[in-house]
mmCIF file of C-alpha atoms and ligand atoms in Angstrom:
data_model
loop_
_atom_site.group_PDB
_atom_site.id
_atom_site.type_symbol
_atom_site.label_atom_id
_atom_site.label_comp_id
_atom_site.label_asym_id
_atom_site.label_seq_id
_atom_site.Cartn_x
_atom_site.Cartn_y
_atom_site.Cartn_z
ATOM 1 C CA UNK A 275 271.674 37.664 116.572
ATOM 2 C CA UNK A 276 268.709 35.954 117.504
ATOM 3 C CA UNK A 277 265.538 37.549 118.379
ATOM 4 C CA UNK A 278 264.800 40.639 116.681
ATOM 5 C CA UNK A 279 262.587 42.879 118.345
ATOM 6 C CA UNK A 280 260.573 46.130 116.467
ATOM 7 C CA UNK A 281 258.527 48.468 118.831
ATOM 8 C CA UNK A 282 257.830 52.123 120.369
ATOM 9 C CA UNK A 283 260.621 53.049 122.929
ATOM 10 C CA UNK A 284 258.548 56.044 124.236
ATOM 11 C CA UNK A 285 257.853 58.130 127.117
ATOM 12 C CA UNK A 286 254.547 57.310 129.207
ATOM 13 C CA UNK A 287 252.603 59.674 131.931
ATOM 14 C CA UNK A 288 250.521 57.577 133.916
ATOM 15 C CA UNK A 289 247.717 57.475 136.076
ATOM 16 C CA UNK A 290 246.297 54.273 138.316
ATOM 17 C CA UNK A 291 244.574 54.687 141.425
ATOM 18 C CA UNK A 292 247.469 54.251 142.866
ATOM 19 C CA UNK A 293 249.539 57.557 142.027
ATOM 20 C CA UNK A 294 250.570 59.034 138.990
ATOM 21 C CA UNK A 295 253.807 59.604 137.290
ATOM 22 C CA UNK A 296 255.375 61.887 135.404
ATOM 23 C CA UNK A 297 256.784 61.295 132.116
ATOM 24 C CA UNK A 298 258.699 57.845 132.376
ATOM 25 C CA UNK A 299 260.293 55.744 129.731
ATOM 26 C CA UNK A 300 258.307 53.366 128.353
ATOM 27 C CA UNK A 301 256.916 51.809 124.821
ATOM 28 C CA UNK A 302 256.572 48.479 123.819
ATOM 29 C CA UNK A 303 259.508 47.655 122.373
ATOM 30 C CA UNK A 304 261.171 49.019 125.536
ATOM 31 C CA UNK A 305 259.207 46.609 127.348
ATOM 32 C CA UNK A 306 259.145 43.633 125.162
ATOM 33 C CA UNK A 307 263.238 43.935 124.931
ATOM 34 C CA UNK A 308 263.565 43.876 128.463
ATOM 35 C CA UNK A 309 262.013 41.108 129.209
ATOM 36 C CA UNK A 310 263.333 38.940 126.724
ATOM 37 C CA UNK A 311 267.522 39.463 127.840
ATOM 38 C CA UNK A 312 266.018 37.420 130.622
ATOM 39 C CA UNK A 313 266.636 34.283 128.383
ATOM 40 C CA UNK A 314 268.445 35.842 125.249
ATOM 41 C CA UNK A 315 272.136 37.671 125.546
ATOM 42 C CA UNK A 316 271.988 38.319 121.814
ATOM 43 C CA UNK A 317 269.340 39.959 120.060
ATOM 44 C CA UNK A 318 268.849 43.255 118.860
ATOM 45 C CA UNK A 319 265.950 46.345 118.692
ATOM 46 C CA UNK A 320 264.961 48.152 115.976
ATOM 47 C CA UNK A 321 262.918 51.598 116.666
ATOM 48 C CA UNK A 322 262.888 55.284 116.591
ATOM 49 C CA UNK A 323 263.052 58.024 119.070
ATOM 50 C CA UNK A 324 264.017 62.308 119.005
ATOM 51 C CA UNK A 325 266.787 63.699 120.707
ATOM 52 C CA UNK A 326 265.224 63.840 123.763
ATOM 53 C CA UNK A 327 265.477 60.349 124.537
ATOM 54 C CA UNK A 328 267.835 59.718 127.520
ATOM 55 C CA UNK A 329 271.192 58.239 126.663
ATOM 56 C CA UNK A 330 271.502 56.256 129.810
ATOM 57 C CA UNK A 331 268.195 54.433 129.102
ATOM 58 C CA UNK A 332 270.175 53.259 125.536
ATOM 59 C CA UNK A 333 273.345 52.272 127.955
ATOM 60 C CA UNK A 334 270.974 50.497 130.076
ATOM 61 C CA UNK A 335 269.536 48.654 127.827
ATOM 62 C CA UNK A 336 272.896 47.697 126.038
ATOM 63 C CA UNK A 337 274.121 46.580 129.473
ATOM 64 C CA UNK A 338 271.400 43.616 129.381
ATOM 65 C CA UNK A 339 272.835 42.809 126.218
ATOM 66 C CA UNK A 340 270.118 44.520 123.784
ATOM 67 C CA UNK A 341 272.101 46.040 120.647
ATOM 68 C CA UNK A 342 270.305 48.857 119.724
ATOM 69 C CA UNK A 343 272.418 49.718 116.501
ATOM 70 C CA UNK A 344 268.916 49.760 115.021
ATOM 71 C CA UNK A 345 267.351 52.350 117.294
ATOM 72 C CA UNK A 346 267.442 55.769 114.736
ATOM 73 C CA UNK A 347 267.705 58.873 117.204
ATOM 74 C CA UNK A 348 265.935 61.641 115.057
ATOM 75 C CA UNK A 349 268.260 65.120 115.876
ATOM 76 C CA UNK A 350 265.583 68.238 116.795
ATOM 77 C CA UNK A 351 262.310 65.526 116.861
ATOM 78 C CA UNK A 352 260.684 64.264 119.952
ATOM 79 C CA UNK A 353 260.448 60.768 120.985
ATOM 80 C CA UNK A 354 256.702 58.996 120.824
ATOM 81 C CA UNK A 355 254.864 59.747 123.756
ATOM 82 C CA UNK A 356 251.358 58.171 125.386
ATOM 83 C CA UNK A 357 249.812 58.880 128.191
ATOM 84 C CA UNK A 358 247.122 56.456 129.865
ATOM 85 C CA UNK A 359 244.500 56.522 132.716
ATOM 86 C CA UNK A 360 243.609 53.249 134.869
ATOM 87 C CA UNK A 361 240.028 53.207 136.408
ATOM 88 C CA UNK A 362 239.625 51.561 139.326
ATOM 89 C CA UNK A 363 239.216 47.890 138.326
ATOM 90 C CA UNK A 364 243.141 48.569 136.645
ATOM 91 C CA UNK A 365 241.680 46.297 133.599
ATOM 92 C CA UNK A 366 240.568 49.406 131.751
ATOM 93 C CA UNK A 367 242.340 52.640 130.886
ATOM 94 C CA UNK A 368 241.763 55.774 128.859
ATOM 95 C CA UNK A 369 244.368 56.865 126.653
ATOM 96 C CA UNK A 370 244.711 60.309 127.376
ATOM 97 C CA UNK A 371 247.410 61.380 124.766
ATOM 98 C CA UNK A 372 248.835 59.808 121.828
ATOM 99 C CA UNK A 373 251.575 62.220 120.738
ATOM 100 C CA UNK A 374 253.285 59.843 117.373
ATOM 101 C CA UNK A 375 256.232 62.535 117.072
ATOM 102 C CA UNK A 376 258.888 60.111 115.608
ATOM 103 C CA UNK A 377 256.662 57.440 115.181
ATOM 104 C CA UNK A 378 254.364 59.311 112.582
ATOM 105 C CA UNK A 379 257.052 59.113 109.720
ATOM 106 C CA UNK A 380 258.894 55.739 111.266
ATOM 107 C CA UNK A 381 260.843 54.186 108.337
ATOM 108 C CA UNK A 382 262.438 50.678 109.955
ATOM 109 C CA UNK A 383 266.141 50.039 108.961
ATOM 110 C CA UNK A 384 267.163 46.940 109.428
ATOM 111 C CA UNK A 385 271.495 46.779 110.467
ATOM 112 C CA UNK A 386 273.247 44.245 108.737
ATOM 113 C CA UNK A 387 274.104 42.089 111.544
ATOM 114 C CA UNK A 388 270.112 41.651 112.203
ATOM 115 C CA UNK A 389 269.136 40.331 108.888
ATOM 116 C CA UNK A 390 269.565 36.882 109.832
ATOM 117 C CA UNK A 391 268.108 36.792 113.023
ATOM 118 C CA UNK A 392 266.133 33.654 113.459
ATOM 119 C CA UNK A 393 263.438 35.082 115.732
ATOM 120 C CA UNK A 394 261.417 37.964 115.198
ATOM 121 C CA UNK A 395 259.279 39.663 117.659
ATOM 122 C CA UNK A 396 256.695 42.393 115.937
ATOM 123 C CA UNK A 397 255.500 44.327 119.191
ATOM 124 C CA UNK A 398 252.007 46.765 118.678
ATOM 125 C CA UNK A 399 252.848 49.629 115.897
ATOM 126 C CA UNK A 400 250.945 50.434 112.262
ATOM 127 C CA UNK A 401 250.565 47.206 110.421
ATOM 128 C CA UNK A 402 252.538 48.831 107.556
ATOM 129 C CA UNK A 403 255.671 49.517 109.429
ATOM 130 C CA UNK A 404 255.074 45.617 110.647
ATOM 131 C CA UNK A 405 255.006 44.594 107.013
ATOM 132 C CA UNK A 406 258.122 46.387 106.122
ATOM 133 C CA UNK A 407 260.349 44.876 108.882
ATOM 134 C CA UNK A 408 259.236 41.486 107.357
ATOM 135 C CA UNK A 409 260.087 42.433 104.020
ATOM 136 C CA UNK A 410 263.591 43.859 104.815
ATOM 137 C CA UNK A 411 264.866 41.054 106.423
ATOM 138 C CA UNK A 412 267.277 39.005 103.899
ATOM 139 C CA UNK A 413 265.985 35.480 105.128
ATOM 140 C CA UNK A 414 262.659 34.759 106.820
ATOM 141 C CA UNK A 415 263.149 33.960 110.557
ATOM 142 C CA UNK A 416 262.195 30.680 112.023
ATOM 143 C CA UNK A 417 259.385 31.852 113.580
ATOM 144 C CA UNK A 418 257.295 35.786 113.692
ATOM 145 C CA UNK A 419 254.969 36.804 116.048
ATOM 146 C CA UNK A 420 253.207 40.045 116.087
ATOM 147 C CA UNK A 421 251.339 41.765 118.525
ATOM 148 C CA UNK A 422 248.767 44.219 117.663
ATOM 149 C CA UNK A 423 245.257 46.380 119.023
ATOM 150 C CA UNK A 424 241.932 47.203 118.596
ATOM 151 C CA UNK A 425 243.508 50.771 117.168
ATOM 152 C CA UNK A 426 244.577 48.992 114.032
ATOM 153 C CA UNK A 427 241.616 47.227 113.632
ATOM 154 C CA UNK A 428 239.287 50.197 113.652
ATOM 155 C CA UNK A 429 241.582 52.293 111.264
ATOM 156 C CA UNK A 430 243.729 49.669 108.972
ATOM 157 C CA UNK A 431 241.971 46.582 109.239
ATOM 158 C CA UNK A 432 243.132 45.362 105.507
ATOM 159 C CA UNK A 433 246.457 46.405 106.079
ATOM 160 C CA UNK A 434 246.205 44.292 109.421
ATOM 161 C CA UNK A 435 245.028 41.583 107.277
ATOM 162 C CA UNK A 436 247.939 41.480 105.037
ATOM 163 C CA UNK A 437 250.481 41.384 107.932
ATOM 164 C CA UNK A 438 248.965 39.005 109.694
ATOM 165 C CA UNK A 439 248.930 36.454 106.729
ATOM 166 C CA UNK A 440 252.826 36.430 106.662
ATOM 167 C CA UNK A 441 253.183 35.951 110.798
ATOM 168 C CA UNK A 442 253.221 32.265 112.573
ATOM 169 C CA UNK A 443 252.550 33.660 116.334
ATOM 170 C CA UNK A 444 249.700 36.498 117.150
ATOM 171 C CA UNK A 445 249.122 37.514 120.502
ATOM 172 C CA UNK A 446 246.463 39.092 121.389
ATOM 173 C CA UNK A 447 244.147 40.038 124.316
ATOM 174 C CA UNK A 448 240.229 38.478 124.597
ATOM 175 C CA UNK A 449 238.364 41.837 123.380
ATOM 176 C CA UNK A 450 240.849 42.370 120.607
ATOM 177 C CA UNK A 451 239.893 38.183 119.142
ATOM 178 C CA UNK A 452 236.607 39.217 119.313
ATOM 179 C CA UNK A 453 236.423 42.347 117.522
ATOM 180 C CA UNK A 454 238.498 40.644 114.948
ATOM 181 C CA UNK A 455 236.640 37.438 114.761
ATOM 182 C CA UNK A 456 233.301 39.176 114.704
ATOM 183 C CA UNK A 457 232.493 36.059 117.107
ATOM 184 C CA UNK A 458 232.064 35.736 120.945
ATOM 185 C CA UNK A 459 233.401 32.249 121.707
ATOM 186 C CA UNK A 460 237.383 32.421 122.140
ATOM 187 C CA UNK A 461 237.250 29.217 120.719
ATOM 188 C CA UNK A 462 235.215 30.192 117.501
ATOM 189 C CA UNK A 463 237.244 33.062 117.433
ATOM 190 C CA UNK A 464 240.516 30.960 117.378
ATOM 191 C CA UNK A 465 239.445 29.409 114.325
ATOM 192 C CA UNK A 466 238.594 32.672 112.420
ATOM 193 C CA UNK A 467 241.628 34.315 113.123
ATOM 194 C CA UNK A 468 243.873 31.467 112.232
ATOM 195 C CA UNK A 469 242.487 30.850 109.041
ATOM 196 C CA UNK A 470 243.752 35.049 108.640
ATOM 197 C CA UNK A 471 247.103 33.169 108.707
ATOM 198 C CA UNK A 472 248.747 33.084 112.416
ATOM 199 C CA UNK A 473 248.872 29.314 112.688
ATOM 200 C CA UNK A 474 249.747 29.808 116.306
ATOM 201 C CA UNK A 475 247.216 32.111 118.733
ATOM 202 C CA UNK A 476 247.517 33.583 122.111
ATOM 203 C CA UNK A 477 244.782 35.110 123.379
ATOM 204 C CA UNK A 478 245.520 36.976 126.936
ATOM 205 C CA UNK A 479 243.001 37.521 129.847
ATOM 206 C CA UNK A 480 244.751 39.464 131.900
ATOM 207 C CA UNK A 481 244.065 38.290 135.012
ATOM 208 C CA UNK A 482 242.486 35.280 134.317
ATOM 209 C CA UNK A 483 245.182 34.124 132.423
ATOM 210 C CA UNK A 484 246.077 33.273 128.571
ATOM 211 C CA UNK A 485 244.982 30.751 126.198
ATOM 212 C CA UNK A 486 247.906 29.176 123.330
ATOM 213 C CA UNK A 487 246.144 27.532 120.420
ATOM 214 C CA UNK A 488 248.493 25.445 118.410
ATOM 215 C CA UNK A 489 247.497 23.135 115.783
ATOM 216 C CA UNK A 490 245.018 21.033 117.726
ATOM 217 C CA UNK A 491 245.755 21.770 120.804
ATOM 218 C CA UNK A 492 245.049 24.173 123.441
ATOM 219 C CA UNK A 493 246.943 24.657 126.773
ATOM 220 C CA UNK A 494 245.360 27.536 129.406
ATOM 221 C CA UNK A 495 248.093 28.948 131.700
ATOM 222 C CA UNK A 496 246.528 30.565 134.685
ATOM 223 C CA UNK A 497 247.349 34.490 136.007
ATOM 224 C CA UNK A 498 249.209 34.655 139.275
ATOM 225 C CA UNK A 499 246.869 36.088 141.435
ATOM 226 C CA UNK A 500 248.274 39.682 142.720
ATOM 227 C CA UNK A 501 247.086 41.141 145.874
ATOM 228 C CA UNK A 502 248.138 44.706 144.344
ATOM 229 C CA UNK A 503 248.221 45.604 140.860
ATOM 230 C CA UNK A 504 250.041 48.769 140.945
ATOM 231 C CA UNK A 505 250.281 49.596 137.184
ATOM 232 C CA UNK A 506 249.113 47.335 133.991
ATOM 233 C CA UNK A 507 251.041 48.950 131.626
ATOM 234 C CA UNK A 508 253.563 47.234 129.329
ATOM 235 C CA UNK A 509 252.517 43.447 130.947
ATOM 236 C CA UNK A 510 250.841 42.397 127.506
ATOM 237 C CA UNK A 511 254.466 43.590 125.943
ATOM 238 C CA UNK A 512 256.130 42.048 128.694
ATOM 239 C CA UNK A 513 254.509 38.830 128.042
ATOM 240 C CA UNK A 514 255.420 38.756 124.773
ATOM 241 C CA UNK A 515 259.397 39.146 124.725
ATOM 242 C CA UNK A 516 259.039 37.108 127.955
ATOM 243 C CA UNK A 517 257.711 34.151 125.698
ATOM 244 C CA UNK A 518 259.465 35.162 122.829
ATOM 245 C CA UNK A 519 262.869 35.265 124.661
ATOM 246 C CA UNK A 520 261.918 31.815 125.801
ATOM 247 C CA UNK A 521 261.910 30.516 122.476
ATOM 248 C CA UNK A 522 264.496 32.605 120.885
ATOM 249 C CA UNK A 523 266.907 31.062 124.049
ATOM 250 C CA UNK A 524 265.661 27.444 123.789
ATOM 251 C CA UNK A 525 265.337 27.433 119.906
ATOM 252 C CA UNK A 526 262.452 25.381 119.778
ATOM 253 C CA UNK A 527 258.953 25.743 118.627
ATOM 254 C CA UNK A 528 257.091 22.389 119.836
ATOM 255 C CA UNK A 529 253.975 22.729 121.785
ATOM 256 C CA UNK A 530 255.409 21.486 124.616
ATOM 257 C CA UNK A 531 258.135 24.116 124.648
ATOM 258 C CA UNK A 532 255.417 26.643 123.970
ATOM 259 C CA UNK A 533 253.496 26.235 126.439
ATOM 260 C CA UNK A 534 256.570 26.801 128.789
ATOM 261 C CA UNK A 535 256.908 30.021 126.951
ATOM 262 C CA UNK A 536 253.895 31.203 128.071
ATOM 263 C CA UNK A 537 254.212 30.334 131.443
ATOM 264 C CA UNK A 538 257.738 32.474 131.243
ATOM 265 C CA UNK A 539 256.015 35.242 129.782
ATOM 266 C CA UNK A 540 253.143 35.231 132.161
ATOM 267 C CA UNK A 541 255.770 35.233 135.538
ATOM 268 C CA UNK A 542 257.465 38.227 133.761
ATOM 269 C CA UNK A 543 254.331 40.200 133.459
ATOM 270 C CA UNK A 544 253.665 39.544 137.129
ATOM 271 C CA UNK A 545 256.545 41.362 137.986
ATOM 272 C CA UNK A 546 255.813 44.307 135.789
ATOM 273 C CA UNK A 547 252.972 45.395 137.016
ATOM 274 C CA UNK A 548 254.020 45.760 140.421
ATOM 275 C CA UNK A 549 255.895 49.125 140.126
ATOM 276 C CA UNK A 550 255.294 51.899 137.245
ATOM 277 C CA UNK A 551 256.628 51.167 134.020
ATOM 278 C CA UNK A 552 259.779 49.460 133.249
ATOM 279 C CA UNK A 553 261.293 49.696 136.794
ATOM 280 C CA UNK A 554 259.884 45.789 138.502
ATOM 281 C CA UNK A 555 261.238 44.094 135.483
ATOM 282 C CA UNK A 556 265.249 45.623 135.896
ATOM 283 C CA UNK A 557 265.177 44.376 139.340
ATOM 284 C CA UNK A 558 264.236 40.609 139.159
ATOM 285 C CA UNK A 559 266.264 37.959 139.646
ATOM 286 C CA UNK A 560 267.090 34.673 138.727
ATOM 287 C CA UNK A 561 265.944 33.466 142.216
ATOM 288 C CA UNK A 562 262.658 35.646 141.943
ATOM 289 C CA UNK A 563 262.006 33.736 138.126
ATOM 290 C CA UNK A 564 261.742 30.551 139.581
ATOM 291 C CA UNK A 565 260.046 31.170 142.862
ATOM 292 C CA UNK A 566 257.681 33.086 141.263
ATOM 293 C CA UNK A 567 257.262 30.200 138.506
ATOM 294 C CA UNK A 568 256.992 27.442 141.059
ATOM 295 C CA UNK A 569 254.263 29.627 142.137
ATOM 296 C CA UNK A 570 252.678 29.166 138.571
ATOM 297 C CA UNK A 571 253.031 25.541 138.821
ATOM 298 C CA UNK A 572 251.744 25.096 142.127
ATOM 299 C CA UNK A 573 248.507 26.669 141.046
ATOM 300 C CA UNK A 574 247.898 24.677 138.158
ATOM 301 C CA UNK A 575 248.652 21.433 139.458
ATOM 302 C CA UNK A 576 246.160 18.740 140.562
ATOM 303 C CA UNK A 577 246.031 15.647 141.533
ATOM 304 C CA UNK A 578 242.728 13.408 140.862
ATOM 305 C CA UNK A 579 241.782 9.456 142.048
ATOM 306 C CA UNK A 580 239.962 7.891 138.895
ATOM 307 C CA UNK A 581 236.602 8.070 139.173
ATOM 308 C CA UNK A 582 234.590 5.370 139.301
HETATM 309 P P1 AMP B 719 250.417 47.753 126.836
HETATM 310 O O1 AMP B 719 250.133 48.165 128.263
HETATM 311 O O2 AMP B 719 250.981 46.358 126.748
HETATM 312 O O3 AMP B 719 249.285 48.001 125.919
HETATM 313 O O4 AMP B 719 251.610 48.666 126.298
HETATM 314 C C1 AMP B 719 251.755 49.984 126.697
HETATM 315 C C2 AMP B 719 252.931 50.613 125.954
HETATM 316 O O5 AMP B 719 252.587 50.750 124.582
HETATM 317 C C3 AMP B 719 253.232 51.982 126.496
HETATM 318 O O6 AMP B 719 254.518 51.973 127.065
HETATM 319 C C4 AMP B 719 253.120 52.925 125.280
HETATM 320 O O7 AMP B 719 254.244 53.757 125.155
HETATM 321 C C5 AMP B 719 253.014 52.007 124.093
HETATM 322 N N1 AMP B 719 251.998 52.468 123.135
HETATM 323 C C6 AMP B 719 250.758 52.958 123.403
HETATM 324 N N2 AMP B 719 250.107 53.265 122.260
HETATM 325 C C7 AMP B 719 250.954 52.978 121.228
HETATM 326 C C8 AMP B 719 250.871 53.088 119.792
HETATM 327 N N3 AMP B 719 249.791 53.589 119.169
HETATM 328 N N4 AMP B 719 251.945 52.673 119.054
HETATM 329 C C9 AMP B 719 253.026 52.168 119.671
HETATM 330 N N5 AMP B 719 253.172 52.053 121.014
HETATM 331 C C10 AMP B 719 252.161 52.450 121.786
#
């Protein structure tokens, strides 16, 4: 095994100026594991969700190579469920419901045949649960990143702390690097944050884009501008196990290499939000990565006589 990831597999209801749905499958580790068996055939999930949860989305996501041996299915619970409204801009939402079911009393078990996974992938959930995936695992992975909210920070901020002393990788968008920085410059910001512990930063944009610090450098992949965004949610988590399926595939953690992860993670998201939930992202194909990452290159690529 070689990317592990631990996240919500959920059911969303949403709403985006565009039509509404009704409950859907969803949850970030639903997302982020998709994406990633783009690159990776062997890694593995570890979640929670009640009986209610459909057994052909667990087939499904076997078929693309996802063992979900550490998915727990709770008999006579329900499984996690959110519900979200866009406004018209599609940058903002309101979360309507937050139902934690499952998720309230979510005690990660880590199979066996995960412990020595070399990647691990920590998608948005309570800081504590975070911590305790770390602290399972047998051997420390190569390399951790974690993705968390503004949620966290307003309700566990020194648990937050904690966890995010014991990651390499956070990703994060702009608004949630400020709040935690306390500072307004992403670039001030950068440099509060990593001295939390994350020697390696992502800060997303959304549509303008995403920012990578790494040690002293600092590469700025653009967003592929959409005519139609048809629904946001699960691109952050799709950019994640995009870039962290990148990694787990190439094995290697260079700058260089990064900063093709993030372009990887940032065509995947592109996808995603073109249809509701998960459904874009288990159509694409191998064809549609690479036009769609030519496209990425063609946008950031310049040519410029010396001056002078
Ligand atoms: P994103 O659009 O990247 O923020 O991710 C949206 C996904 O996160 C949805 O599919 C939700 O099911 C899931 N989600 C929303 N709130 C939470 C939460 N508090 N804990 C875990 N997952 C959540």
């Amino acid at each position: 095994m070689n990317l592990i990831t631990v996240g919500s597999v959920a059911f969303d209801a949403i709403e985006t100026p565009f039509g509404k749905t009704d409950k859907i499958v969803g949850g970030a580790g639903t997302f982020i594991s998709l994406s990633s068996s783009f690159f990776v055939q062997n890694q593995g999930i570890v979640s929670v969700v009640g009986e209610d949860f459909p057994q052909e989305t667990l087939d499904f996501m076997r078929s693309k190579g996802i063992n979900i041996d550490g998915i727990q299915i709770k008999q006579g619970e329900k499984t996690f469920f959110w519900s979200g409204r866009y406004h018209n801009d599609m940058n903002s939402r309101d979360t309507l419901v937050t139902e934690l079911n499952v998720l309230g009393t979510f005690d990660p078990v880590i199979p066996t045949n995960f412990q020595r996974a070399d990647y691990l992938m920590l998608g948005n959930l309570s800081p504590d649960v975070q911590r305790k995936v770390i602290e399972r695992l047998e051997k420390r992975p190569k390399l951790i990143a974690m993705d968390t909210m503004n949620f966290w920070m307003d309700i566990a901020l020194d648990e937050l702390k904690k966890t995010m002393a014991l990651v390499d990788v956070l990703i994060i968008n702009d608004e949630e690097a400020r709040q935690l920085s306390k500072e307004y410059s992403l670039v001030k910001a950068a440099k509060v944050i990593r001295a939390m512990g994350p020697k390696i930063l992502i800060i997303k944009k959304g549509e303008h884009g995403a920012l990578l610090f790494h040690g002293e450098h600092i590469f700025f992949a653009p967003a592929l501008p959409l005519e139609e965004v048809f629904d946001p949610t699960g691109a952050g988590d799709t950019f994640a196990g995009g870039f962290m399926g990148f990694i787990a595939s190439t094995d290697d953690i260079s700058f260089e290499n990064m900063k093709r992860a993030v372009i990887a993670g940032s065509a995947l998201a592109s996808f995603c939000v073109e249809k509701f939930g998960t459904e874009r992202l288990t159509e694409i194909t191998k064809n549609d990565f690479d036009e769609r990452v030519s496209k990425f290159v063609a946008l950031a690529n310049f040519e410029m006589n010396q001056l002078a």
